[in-house]
Amino acid sequence: MSPCRHFVLSVFSLLLALAPQCGWAETNQLVIGLSQFPTNFNPLIDTTVAKSYVLGFARRPLTLYDKDWNLVCMLCTQLPTIENGQAIVEVQPDGHKGIAVTYTIQPDARWGDGVPVTTKDILFSWKVGVHPDSGVSHGEMFRRIRSIDAKDAKTFTVHLNKVSFDYNAINDFEILPAHMEEDAFSTPADYKNKSRYETDPTNPGLYFGPYHPTTVVRGQYIVFEPNPTWYGKKPAFGKIIVKVIETTPALEANLLSGDIDMVAGELGMTVDGAIAFERRQRPEWVVTYKPELFYEQITANVENPILADKRVRQALLYGLDRQTLIQQISQGKQPIANSDVSAMDWCADPNIKTYAFDPKKAAELLDAAGWTIGSDGVRRNAKGDKLAVELMTTAGNRSREAIELIAQQAWKRLGIEVTLRNQPARTFFGDTVLKHAFPSLALFAWSSFPESLPRTTLASDMAPVQANNFAGQNTGGYKNPEMDRLLDAIEGELDKERRRSLWYQLQALYAEDLPALPLTFHAVPFVLPKWLKGVEPTGHQYPTTLWVENWRIEK
Amino acid sequence: MLRHVSLRLVQSLLTLLVMSFLIYGLISLMPGDPISLMAAGSPSMTPEDVARLKALYGIDRPWTLRYGHWLGAALEGDLGYSRLSAQSVTSTLISPLTNSLALMTCALSLALLIALPVGVLAALRQGRALDHVFNIAAFAAISLPVFWIGLVFIIIFAVGLSWLPASGVETVGGGGGIDRLRHLALPVLALAVAGFGHYMRYMRASMIAVLRQDWIRTARAKGLSWPQVVLRHAMRNALIPVITILSLDLGTLFSGIVVTETVFAYPGMGKLIYDAVTGADYNLALAGLMLATGLTLSGSLLADCAYGLLDPRIGDR
């Protein structure tokens, strides 16, 4: 036998010998592909989608929105309301009105090491949450709390410093185990580094959900196993593995090779990748598209003299065929947005003014605004200035670049000269958008949550300017006293029906003023094996993993 | 030789110091700090939160001050804290560094093991059928994008034949040395294919140039056999430019294999540095880029030593 043939046969034999070890067939386990690894495991520091997804297996918030977008108790026993007497409006020592809300923790809730979840943990978590050096990213929830009274080991009353409609939603009040974390918090500025969530993330005493992480290999995978102290319904899987695979082609390859069973919708395949996967007709999986609260829009810089006229903004929206646009970018999987409030939200106005594609009306509005079409096909005003705008977005985002091109063509037909200028995401968000430095139009998305009051994006005092060190997210510089009044009125209105009416007014004003041109709400694809049941996408920031005990195998 | 190496070591340390200043400055001057980026997609983050976190992470201070602070700590062995991984930079680097070195060493060795003999053979058969076949193979390897090669390998070996795992570093739960080798196989093959074309072309061109030298004819005239001339004399001289290229490639291979790492979900230095730069994790990005710089400088130093070994005249100088 020649040396060459001998070599080829040896390699072939080696591969065959290794082949039986492929795959990791173990029954009663679920392997999930996720496109990002959580930055850390501490629920209070840095809020990312990956972390919410992963911690959903191992923790439960006190309250949250369920899959029908109703506010419900999860770790508490009954949602406190004014009607059931567990929330009472009170006068604070400074004379302002506040509200006292009483919660009771699930009586059987225990940390993984057997220590009960108690009000001691609540008081400790609040202490961490309000401390300026603790590194908590979203401190507003904690700062709203004036004080907390622990009635007993399981019942506590939160005194909020103002009356607001979401008084009983303490969704972001993440509970830390005092018995595990107190030492790490002895020097608050070092807490983010010394927390056991960072130094010992598989310690069962840090979790109280249906599962707890038993192996964490940073950047690669996390293994979850059932938590013996879990007080709720027994989960179906003996092991859940979350593997990090960052790209859609690699996720697809791993599905096909059997290395993963499903792809998380919250952070997985791109919509076009999932559509392509579906087209290849893989009978073993079901692809479900769920619209979520990620609002894609074009913010108008209303300080630009052209865009300061709302007729121009309205004309831009009338002149854009959003139905066709969405068909092109997502095969129609994403819903059209009519304002920043999702149609799935209870406060969404079903009769809101819509801007169906109407180039004739768009032209009339531009004519009325003083922009008349010239012989070169470009509109000009009486002074001879061109109707020219610059549209900016994140470079390299294929979907946004496609939207830009479609918009450019559509608006050109109306006589508007559109220049496209894209920047890397870091420059675009870091310098251009947040510093209000785009000359005309900026295409990007905002994330939100059910009944999210858009104060930071619409209130007059939230425009980022040098004077406030570019704080605030009203990046277009929109100012309308009526909008400010409505934002205040909604926040303080406890009656749901009266609040609904105010929300309708806010949406009507938004649709009329168009501080941003609404495009669509993103949809995310869930790729699930046919044998997996009970995974119910929510469409908001609370991931499917928070109901993991309902996931089951049906073969 | 010793004096030369010592001098180069001092030069390398000075270069590293200058590079650390430049890299820190460039990263800091990039638009968008990490907290602003965090706030960009999250309207629920209040201006108070943004201001508080900027102060906490020291982002509100001038970058030159932050650099001075970093340098002082780094000289004492503390590379700082990685905001993205919520760990010390040193702990964050260990696993990706090991993974990248394993991937780089295996891929480079495999590529050279095939490319160098093939390059020599192609030069010896210049213009003949075998040379054309090797050239076509080399050009194909250079032209095909590495992500495409990676995906094709996954489809063939992981999906179709189920011989090798599609991604990762090891089987969940850890599977030992053989398991890690199996996970390494596809990324190594993909990178080796790309490297093969590159080095084969350099070796061939260099060998052809050497074989035309007068001293080759002299060696033959003195009665040396053709294999002796090729292996002992021509190949040693032809390797010098290849080693130069190789030394320059080390840093690029170390930090620039993001695509391969992404396709195979292989957590290495390339992806780590990319994520650190885009996520504005200054300490981690700096440490990663400094390692890449250090590797390039070490490669260059090793190349100098190798020149001396291959051609004693260079060492004597």
PDB file of N, CA, C and O in Angstrom, chain A residues 15 22 24 39 46 132-133 135-136 138-139 143 192-193 198 218 220-221 223 246-247 250 253-254 259 426 431 434 446-447 456 471 473, chain B residues 30-32 36 38-44 46-47 49 52 56 81 84 87 154 162-163 166-167 170-173 182 262-263 267 271 277:
ATOM      1  N   LEU A  15     -11.538   9.170  12.023  1.00  0.00           N
ATOM      2  CA  LEU A  15     -12.823   9.885  12.053  1.00  0.00           C
ATOM      3  C   LEU A  15     -13.966   8.927  12.383  1.00  0.00           C
ATOM      4  O   LEU A  15     -14.860   9.258  13.155  1.00  0.00           O
ATOM      5  N   CYS A  22     -20.066  11.489  18.877  1.00  0.00           N
ATOM      6  CA  CYS A  22     -20.734  12.741  18.502  1.00  0.00           C
ATOM      7  C   CYS A  22     -22.103  12.859  19.164  1.00  0.00           C
ATOM      8  O   CYS A  22     -22.742  11.871  19.474  1.00  0.00           O
ATOM      9  N   TRP A  24     -24.809  14.580  22.087  1.00  0.00           N
ATOM     10  CA  TRP A  24     -24.829  14.410  23.522  1.00  0.00           C
ATOM     11  C   TRP A  24     -26.229  13.975  23.899  1.00  0.00           C
ATOM     12  O   TRP A  24     -27.020  14.707  24.470  1.00  0.00           O
ATOM     13  N   THR A  39     -23.933  39.331  30.381  1.00  0.00           N
ATOM     14  CA  THR A  39     -22.735  40.038  30.832  1.00  0.00           C
ATOM     15  C   THR A  39     -22.376  39.643  32.264  1.00  0.00           C
ATOM     16  O   THR A  39     -21.211  39.596  32.622  1.00  0.00           O
ATOM     17  N   ASP A  46     -26.655  45.933  35.315  1.00  0.00           N
ATOM     18  CA  ASP A  46     -26.764  45.790  33.853  1.00  0.00           C
ATOM     19  C   ASP A  46     -27.995  44.964  33.486  1.00  0.00           C
ATOM     20  O   ASP A  46     -28.064  43.785  33.792  1.00  0.00           O
ATOM     21  N   PRO A 132     -25.869  54.866  45.674  1.00  0.00           N
ATOM     22  CA  PRO A 132     -25.341  55.403  44.405  1.00  0.00           C
ATOM     23  C   PRO A 132     -24.104  54.667  43.885  1.00  0.00           C
ATOM     24  O   PRO A 132     -23.805  54.724  42.700  1.00  0.00           O
ATOM     25  N   ASP A 133     -23.394  53.966  44.753  1.00  0.00           N
ATOM     26  CA  ASP A 133     -22.156  53.303  44.320  1.00  0.00           C
ATOM     27  C   ASP A 133     -22.326  51.826  43.986  1.00  0.00           C
ATOM     28  O   ASP A 133     -21.349  51.157  43.653  1.00  0.00           O
ATOM     29  N   GLY A 135     -23.762  50.288  41.583  1.00  0.00           N
ATOM     30  CA  GLY A 135     -23.680  49.898  40.176  1.00  0.00           C
ATOM     31  C   GLY A 135     -24.995  49.438  39.598  1.00  0.00           C
ATOM     32  O   GLY A 135     -25.035  48.905  38.482  1.00  0.00           O
ATOM     33  N   VAL A 136     -26.092  49.636  40.322  1.00  0.00           N
ATOM     34  CA  VAL A 136     -27.419  49.249  39.802  1.00  0.00           C
ATOM     35  C   VAL A 136     -27.739  50.122  38.597  1.00  0.00           C
ATOM     36  O   VAL A 136     -27.609  51.342  38.657  1.00  0.00           O
ATOM     37  N   HIS A 138     -30.702  50.410  36.668  1.00  0.00           N
ATOM     38  CA  HIS A 138     -32.008  51.083  36.633  1.00  0.00           C
ATOM     39  C   HIS A 138     -32.446  51.381  38.070  1.00  0.00           C
ATOM     40  O   HIS A 138     -33.139  50.592  38.697  1.00  0.00           O
ATOM     41  N   GLY A 139     -32.028  52.532  38.568  1.00  0.00           N
ATOM     42  CA  GLY A 139     -32.259  52.844  39.977  1.00  0.00           C
ATOM     43  C   GLY A 139     -33.587  53.524  40.248  1.00  0.00           C
ATOM     44  O   GLY A 139     -33.963  53.707  41.403  1.00  0.00           O
ATOM     45  N   ARG A 143     -35.523  54.400  43.817  1.00  0.00           N
ATOM     46  CA  ARG A 143     -35.585  55.783  44.297  1.00  0.00           C
ATOM     47  C   ARG A 143     -37.018  56.254  44.539  1.00  0.00           C
ATOM     48  O   ARG A 143     -37.255  57.191  45.272  1.00  0.00           O
ATOM     49  N   LYS A 192     -20.291  45.373  42.853  1.00  0.00           N
ATOM     50  CA  LYS A 192     -20.505  44.781  41.522  1.00  0.00           C
ATOM     51  C   LYS A 192     -19.427  43.744  41.186  1.00  0.00           C
ATOM     52  O   LYS A 192     -19.671  42.826  40.410  1.00  0.00           O
ATOM     53  N   ASN A 193     -18.246  43.884  41.780  1.00  0.00           N
ATOM     54  CA  ASN A 193     -17.167  42.908  41.518  1.00  0.00           C
ATOM     55  C   ASN A 193     -17.190  41.762  42.509  1.00  0.00           C
ATOM     56  O   ASN A 193     -16.805  40.651  42.167  1.00  0.00           O
ATOM     57  N   GLU A 198     -21.156  37.047  40.800  1.00  0.00           N
ATOM     58  CA  GLU A 198     -19.983  37.082  39.919  1.00  0.00           C
ATOM     59  C   GLU A 198     -18.919  36.087  40.356  1.00  0.00           C
ATOM     60  O   GLU A 198     -18.301  35.440  39.529  1.00  0.00           O
ATOM     61  N   ARG A 218     -18.235  30.622  30.953  1.00  0.00           N
ATOM     62  CA  ARG A 218     -18.469  31.960  30.399  1.00  0.00           C
ATOM     63  C   ARG A 218     -18.215  32.004  28.902  1.00  0.00           C
ATOM     64  O   ARG A 218     -17.217  31.488  28.419  1.00  0.00           O
ATOM     65  N   GLN A 220     -19.724  30.393  26.708  1.00  0.00           N
ATOM     66  CA  GLN A 220     -20.048  29.154  25.995  1.00  0.00           C
ATOM     67  C   GLN A 220     -21.423  28.582  26.354  1.00  0.00           C
ATOM     68  O   GLN A 220     -22.291  28.516  25.505  1.00  0.00           O
ATOM     69  N   TYR A 221     -21.608  28.163  27.573  1.00  0.00           N
ATOM     70  CA  TYR A 221     -22.897  27.554  27.922  1.00  0.00           C
ATOM     71  C   TYR A 221     -23.171  27.640  29.415  1.00  0.00           C
ATOM     72  O   TYR A 221     -22.264  27.863  30.224  1.00  0.00           O
ATOM     73  N   VAL A 223     -25.534  25.343  32.296  1.00  0.00           N
ATOM     74  CA  VAL A 223     -26.378  24.166  32.542  1.00  0.00           C
ATOM     75  C   VAL A 223     -27.275  24.472  33.734  1.00  0.00           C
ATOM     76  O   VAL A 223     -26.797  24.928  34.779  1.00  0.00           O
ATOM     77  N   GLU A 246     -23.697  32.647  18.090  1.00  0.00           N
ATOM     78  CA  GLU A 246     -24.032  34.046  17.825  1.00  0.00           C
ATOM     79  C   GLU A 246     -24.698  34.348  16.497  1.00  0.00           C
ATOM     80  O   GLU A 246     -25.393  35.345  16.378  1.00  0.00           O
ATOM     81  N   THR A 247     -24.486  33.532  15.487  1.00  0.00           N
ATOM     82  CA  THR A 247     -25.021  33.923  14.186  1.00  0.00           C
ATOM     83  C   THR A 247     -26.156  33.000  13.748  1.00  0.00           C
ATOM     84  O   THR A 247     -26.209  31.834  14.155  1.00  0.00           O
ATOM     85  N   ALA A 250     -25.026  29.754  11.974  1.00  0.00           N
ATOM     86  CA  ALA A 250     -24.477  28.783  12.929  1.00  0.00           C
ATOM     87  C   ALA A 250     -25.592  28.188  13.786  1.00  0.00           C
ATOM     88  O   ALA A 250     -25.558  26.995  14.111  1.00  0.00           O
ATOM     89  N   ALA A 253     -27.219  25.605  11.607  1.00  0.00           N
ATOM     90  CA  ALA A 253     -26.369  24.413  11.476  1.00  0.00           C
ATOM     91  C   ALA A 253     -26.427  23.568  12.745  1.00  0.00           C
ATOM     92  O   ALA A 253     -26.482  22.338  12.678  1.00  0.00           O
ATOM     93  N   ASN A 254     -26.460  24.234  13.897  1.00  0.00           N
ATOM     94  CA  ASN A 254     -26.510  23.497  15.157  1.00  0.00           C
ATOM     95  C   ASN A 254     -27.858  22.821  15.374  1.00  0.00           C
ATOM     96  O   ASN A 254     -27.927  21.755  15.974  1.00  0.00           O
ATOM     97  N   ASP A 259     -27.176  19.583  17.744  1.00  0.00           N
ATOM     98  CA  ASP A 259     -26.451  20.113  18.900  1.00  0.00           C
ATOM     99  C   ASP A 259     -27.348  20.981  19.781  1.00  0.00           C
ATOM    100  O   ASP A 259     -27.078  21.153  20.960  1.00  0.00           O
ATOM    101  N   ARG A 426     -21.974  52.470  17.272  1.00  0.00           N
ATOM    102  CA  ARG A 426     -21.396  53.164  18.428  1.00  0.00           C
ATOM    103  C   ARG A 426     -21.367  54.684  18.218  1.00  0.00           C
ATOM    104  O   ARG A 426     -21.693  55.462  19.112  1.00  0.00           O
ATOM    105  N   ASP A 431     -22.884  59.350  19.785  1.00  0.00           N
ATOM    106  CA  ASP A 431     -22.652  60.771  19.516  1.00  0.00           C
ATOM    107  C   ASP A 431     -23.840  61.438  18.827  1.00  0.00           C
ATOM    108  O   ASP A 431     -24.272  62.505  19.208  1.00  0.00           O
ATOM    109  N   LEU A 434     -27.960  60.438  20.703  1.00  0.00           N
ATOM    110  CA  LEU A 434     -28.112  60.885  22.096  1.00  0.00           C
ATOM    111  C   LEU A 434     -27.643  62.312  22.316  1.00  0.00           C
ATOM    112  O   LEU A 434     -27.976  62.930  23.321  1.00  0.00           O
ATOM    113  N   TRP A 446     -36.648  51.990  19.674  1.00  0.00           N
ATOM    114  CA  TRP A 446     -36.697  52.106  21.134  1.00  0.00           C
ATOM    115  C   TRP A 446     -37.301  50.822  21.701  1.00  0.00           C
ATOM    116  O   TRP A 446     -38.245  50.284  21.134  1.00  0.00           O
ATOM    117  N   SER A 447     -36.804  50.377  22.842  1.00  0.00           N
ATOM    118  CA  SER A 447     -37.491  49.267  23.509  1.00  0.00           C
ATOM    119  C   SER A 447     -38.399  49.868  24.579  1.00  0.00           C
ATOM    120  O   SER A 447     -38.131  50.958  25.081  1.00  0.00           O
ATOM    121  N   THR A 456     -39.403  59.988  29.022  1.00  0.00           N
ATOM    122  CA  THR A 456     -38.016  60.319  28.664  1.00  0.00           C
ATOM    123  C   THR A 456     -37.863  60.603  27.170  1.00  0.00           C
ATOM    124  O   THR A 456     -36.910  61.259  26.766  1.00  0.00           O
ATOM    125  N   ALA A 471     -28.360  64.667  28.841  1.00  0.00           N
ATOM    126  CA  ALA A 471     -29.197  63.665  29.492  1.00  0.00           C
ATOM    127  C   ALA A 471     -30.590  63.756  28.866  1.00  0.00           C
ATOM    128  O   ALA A 471     -30.958  64.780  28.313  1.00  0.00           O
ATOM    129  N   GLN A 473     -33.798  61.513  26.594  1.00  0.00           N
ATOM    130  CA  GLN A 473     -33.832  60.752  25.349  1.00  0.00           C
ATOM    131  C   GLN A 473     -34.848  61.290  24.342  1.00  0.00           C
ATOM    132  O   GLN A 473     -35.210  60.588  23.395  1.00  0.00           O
TER     133      GLN A 473
ATOM    134  N   MET B  30     -13.082  57.165  20.765  1.00  0.00           N
ATOM    135  CA  MET B  30     -14.186  56.686  19.926  1.00  0.00           C
ATOM    136  C   MET B  30     -15.495  57.240  20.468  1.00  0.00           C
ATOM    137  O   MET B  30     -15.652  57.367  21.681  1.00  0.00           O
ATOM    138  N   PRO B  31     -16.430  57.562  19.588  1.00  0.00           N
ATOM    139  CA  PRO B  31     -17.676  58.135  20.087  1.00  0.00           C
ATOM    140  C   PRO B  31     -18.474  57.126  20.916  1.00  0.00           C
ATOM    141  O   PRO B  31     -18.425  55.933  20.640  1.00  0.00           O
ATOM    142  N   GLY B  32     -19.178  57.638  21.893  1.00  0.00           N
ATOM    143  CA  GLY B  32     -20.077  56.791  22.671  1.00  0.00           C
ATOM    144  C   GLY B  32     -19.372  56.063  23.801  1.00  0.00           C
ATOM    145  O   GLY B  32     -18.506  55.245  23.565  1.00  0.00           O
ATOM    146  N   SER B  36     -23.660  55.589  27.930  1.00  0.00           N
ATOM    147  CA  SER B  36     -24.546  56.215  26.936  1.00  0.00           C
ATOM    148  C   SER B  36     -25.107  55.147  26.003  1.00  0.00           C
ATOM    149  O   SER B  36     -26.276  55.195  25.621  1.00  0.00           O
ATOM    150  N   MET B  38     -25.638  52.075  26.741  1.00  0.00           N
ATOM    151  CA  MET B  38     -26.628  51.312  27.504  1.00  0.00           C
ATOM    152  C   MET B  38     -27.959  52.070  27.505  1.00  0.00           C
ATOM    153  O   MET B  38     -29.030  51.507  27.347  1.00  0.00           O
ATOM    154  N   ALA B  39     -27.858  53.398  27.657  1.00  0.00           N
ATOM    155  CA  ALA B  39     -29.069  54.223  27.731  1.00  0.00           C
ATOM    156  C   ALA B  39     -29.741  54.368  26.371  1.00  0.00           C
ATOM    157  O   ALA B  39     -30.944  54.609  26.292  1.00  0.00           O
ATOM    158  N   ALA B  40     -28.951  54.182  25.301  1.00  0.00           N
ATOM    159  CA  ALA B  40     -29.481  54.453  23.961  1.00  0.00           C
ATOM    160  C   ALA B  40     -30.700  53.604  23.618  1.00  0.00           C
ATOM    161  O   ALA B  40     -31.581  54.048  22.906  1.00  0.00           O
ATOM    162  N   GLY B  41     -30.767  52.393  24.109  1.00  0.00           N
ATOM    163  CA  GLY B  41     -31.915  51.554  23.747  1.00  0.00           C
ATOM    164  C   GLY B  41     -32.902  51.398  24.871  1.00  0.00           C
ATOM    165  O   GLY B  41     -33.817  50.587  24.780  1.00  0.00           O
ATOM    166  N   SER B  42     -32.712  52.141  25.949  1.00  0.00           N
ATOM    167  CA  SER B  42     -33.532  51.903  27.129  1.00  0.00           C
ATOM    168  C   SER B  42     -34.104  53.194  27.684  1.00  0.00           C
ATOM    169  O   SER B  42     -33.482  53.862  28.508  1.00  0.00           O
ATOM    170  N   PRO B  43     -35.304  53.579  27.239  1.00  0.00           N
ATOM    171  CA  PRO B  43     -35.871  54.847  27.704  1.00  0.00           C
ATOM    172  C   PRO B  43     -36.150  54.865  29.204  1.00  0.00           C
ATOM    173  O   PRO B  43     -36.321  55.934  29.773  1.00  0.00           O
ATOM    174  N   SER B  44     -36.194  53.682  29.839  1.00  0.00           N
ATOM    175  CA  SER B  44     -36.498  53.687  31.274  1.00  0.00           C
ATOM    176  C   SER B  44     -35.294  54.097  32.117  1.00  0.00           C
ATOM    177  O   SER B  44     -35.409  54.292  33.320  1.00  0.00           O
ATOM    178  N   THR B  46     -32.992  56.667  33.561  1.00  0.00           N
ATOM    179  CA  THR B  46     -33.162  58.108  33.749  1.00  0.00           C
ATOM    180  C   THR B  46     -31.813  58.839  33.632  1.00  0.00           C
ATOM    181  O   THR B  46     -30.757  58.219  33.785  1.00  0.00           O
ATOM    182  N   PRO B  47     -31.852  60.157  33.396  1.00  0.00           N
ATOM    183  CA  PRO B  47     -30.604  60.926  33.359  1.00  0.00           C
ATOM    184  C   PRO B  47     -29.795  60.773  34.647  1.00  0.00           C
ATOM    185  O   PRO B  47     -28.574  60.754  34.620  1.00  0.00           O
ATOM    186  N   ASP B  49     -29.623  58.060  36.493  1.00  0.00           N
ATOM    187  CA  ASP B  49     -28.922  56.773  36.399  1.00  0.00           C
ATOM    188  C   ASP B  49     -27.665  56.915  35.548  1.00  0.00           C
ATOM    189  O   ASP B  49     -26.600  56.403  35.893  1.00  0.00           O
ATOM    190  N   ARG B  52     -24.973  58.921  37.418  1.00  0.00           N
ATOM    191  CA  ARG B  52     -24.452  58.151  38.548  1.00  0.00           C
ATOM    192  C   ARG B  52     -23.490  57.053  38.057  1.00  0.00           C
ATOM    193  O   ARG B  52     -22.398  56.867  38.594  1.00  0.00           O
ATOM    194  N   LEU B  56     -19.519  56.453  38.626  1.00  0.00           N
ATOM    195  CA  LEU B  56     -19.090  55.209  39.272  1.00  0.00           C
ATOM    196  C   LEU B  56     -17.986  54.505  38.480  1.00  0.00           C
ATOM    197  O   LEU B  56     -17.028  53.990  39.037  1.00  0.00           O
ATOM    198  N   TYR B  81     -10.681  45.820  35.756  1.00  0.00           N
ATOM    199  CA  TYR B  81     -11.942  45.089  35.828  1.00  0.00           C
ATOM    200  C   TYR B  81     -12.649  45.189  34.479  1.00  0.00           C
ATOM    201  O   TYR B  81     -12.702  46.258  33.883  1.00  0.00           O
ATOM    202  N   LEU B  84     -17.793  44.267  30.848  1.00  0.00           N
ATOM    203  CA  LEU B  84     -18.669  43.365  30.096  1.00  0.00           C
ATOM    204  C   LEU B  84     -18.762  41.972  30.712  1.00  0.00           C
ATOM    205  O   LEU B  84     -19.806  41.341  30.647  1.00  0.00           O
ATOM    206  N   GLN B  87     -15.793  40.576  35.622  1.00  0.00           N
ATOM    207  CA  GLN B  87     -14.691  39.844  36.247  1.00  0.00           C
ATOM    208  C   GLN B  87     -13.428  40.674  36.065  1.00  0.00           C
ATOM    209  O   GLN B  87     -13.414  41.609  35.262  1.00  0.00           O
ATOM    210  N   ILE B 154     -19.196  22.564   8.323  1.00  0.00           N
ATOM    211  CA  ILE B 154     -20.243  22.211   9.302  1.00  0.00           C
ATOM    212  C   ILE B 154     -21.303  21.345   8.622  1.00  0.00           C
ATOM    213  O   ILE B 154     -21.728  20.312   9.149  1.00  0.00           O
ATOM    214  N   SER B 162     -22.289  13.756  10.623  1.00  0.00           N
ATOM    215  CA  SER B 162     -22.350  13.705  12.103  1.00  0.00           C
ATOM    216  C   SER B 162     -21.056  13.165  12.714  1.00  0.00           C
ATOM    217  O   SER B 162     -21.065  12.443  13.713  1.00  0.00           O
ATOM    218  N   TRP B 163     -19.941  13.516  12.105  1.00  0.00           N
ATOM    219  CA  TRP B 163     -18.648  13.052  12.626  1.00  0.00           C
ATOM    220  C   TRP B 163     -18.100  13.991  13.697  1.00  0.00           C
ATOM    221  O   TRP B 163     -17.456  13.552  14.628  1.00  0.00           O
ATOM    222  N   ALA B 166     -20.607  20.774  15.658  1.00  0.00           N
ATOM    223  CA  ALA B 166     -20.704  21.972  14.826  1.00  0.00           C
ATOM    224  C   ALA B 166     -20.102  23.197  15.496  1.00  0.00           C
ATOM    225  O   ALA B 166     -19.695  24.133  14.816  1.00  0.00           O
ATOM    226  N   SER B 167     -20.060  23.198  16.812  1.00  0.00           N
ATOM    227  CA  SER B 167     -19.622  24.438  17.470  1.00  0.00           C
ATOM    228  C   SER B 167     -19.131  24.176  18.875  1.00  0.00           C
ATOM    229  O   SER B 167     -19.280  23.075  19.404  1.00  0.00           O
ATOM    230  N   GLU B 170     -16.010  22.436  23.863  1.00  0.00           N
ATOM    231  CA  GLU B 170     -16.089  21.098  24.454  1.00  0.00           C
ATOM    232  C   GLU B 170     -17.555  20.727  24.607  1.00  0.00           C
ATOM    233  O   GLU B 170     -18.433  21.588  24.573  1.00  0.00           O
ATOM    234  N   THR B 171     -17.799  19.436  24.777  1.00  0.00           N
ATOM    235  CA  THR B 171     -19.149  18.972  25.036  1.00  0.00           C
ATOM    236  C   THR B 171     -19.592  19.507  26.391  1.00  0.00           C
ATOM    237  O   THR B 171     -18.769  19.609  27.307  1.00  0.00           O
ATOM    238  N   VAL B 172     -20.878  19.849  26.482  1.00  0.00           N
ATOM    239  CA  VAL B 172     -21.388  20.384  27.752  1.00  0.00           C
ATOM    240  C   VAL B 172     -21.087  19.387  28.864  1.00  0.00           C
ATOM    241  O   VAL B 172     -21.374  18.200  28.735  1.00  0.00           O
ATOM    242  N   GLY B 173     -20.479  19.873  29.898  1.00  0.00           N
ATOM    243  CA  GLY B 173     -20.094  18.994  30.995  1.00  0.00           C
ATOM    244  C   GLY B 173     -18.628  18.602  30.910  1.00  0.00           C
ATOM    245  O   GLY B 173     -18.079  18.020  31.834  1.00  0.00           O
ATOM    246  N   ARG B 182     -11.814  17.163  19.001  1.00  0.00           N
ATOM    247  CA  ARG B 182     -12.910  17.027  18.023  1.00  0.00           C
ATOM    248  C   ARG B 182     -13.578  18.382  17.785  1.00  0.00           C
ATOM    249  O   ARG B 182     -13.949  18.716  16.667  1.00  0.00           O
ATOM    250  N   THR B 262     -16.795  33.195  15.262  1.00  0.00           N
ATOM    251  CA  THR B 262     -18.240  33.409  15.278  1.00  0.00           C
ATOM    252  C   THR B 262     -18.967  32.237  14.626  1.00  0.00           C
ATOM    253  O   THR B 262     -19.954  31.745  15.165  1.00  0.00           O
ATOM    254  N   VAL B 263     -18.474  31.788  13.472  1.00  0.00           N
ATOM    255  CA  VAL B 263     -19.141  30.689  12.755  1.00  0.00           C
ATOM    256  C   VAL B 263     -19.172  29.428  13.625  1.00  0.00           C
ATOM    257  O   VAL B 263     -20.177  28.730  13.681  1.00  0.00           O
ATOM    258  N   PRO B 267     -15.207  30.535  21.536  1.00  0.00           N
ATOM    259  CA  PRO B 267     -14.864  31.764  22.261  1.00  0.00           C
ATOM    260  C   PRO B 267     -13.356  32.000  22.357  1.00  0.00           C
ATOM    261  O   PRO B 267     -12.678  31.426  23.195  1.00  0.00           O
ATOM    262  N   LYS B 271     -12.997  37.414  19.000  1.00  0.00           N
ATOM    263  CA  LYS B 271     -14.350  37.822  19.356  1.00  0.00           C
ATOM    264  C   LYS B 271     -14.327  38.660  20.633  1.00  0.00           C
ATOM    265  O   LYS B 271     -15.084  39.628  20.764  1.00  0.00           O
ATOM    266  N   VAL B 277     -14.177  46.173  22.175  1.00  0.00           N
ATOM    267  CA  VAL B 277     -14.067  47.477  21.498  1.00  0.00           C
ATOM    268  C   VAL B 277     -15.463  48.036  21.216  1.00  0.00           C
ATOM    269  O   VAL B 277     -15.756  49.191  21.527  1.00  0.00           O
TER     270      VAL B 277
END
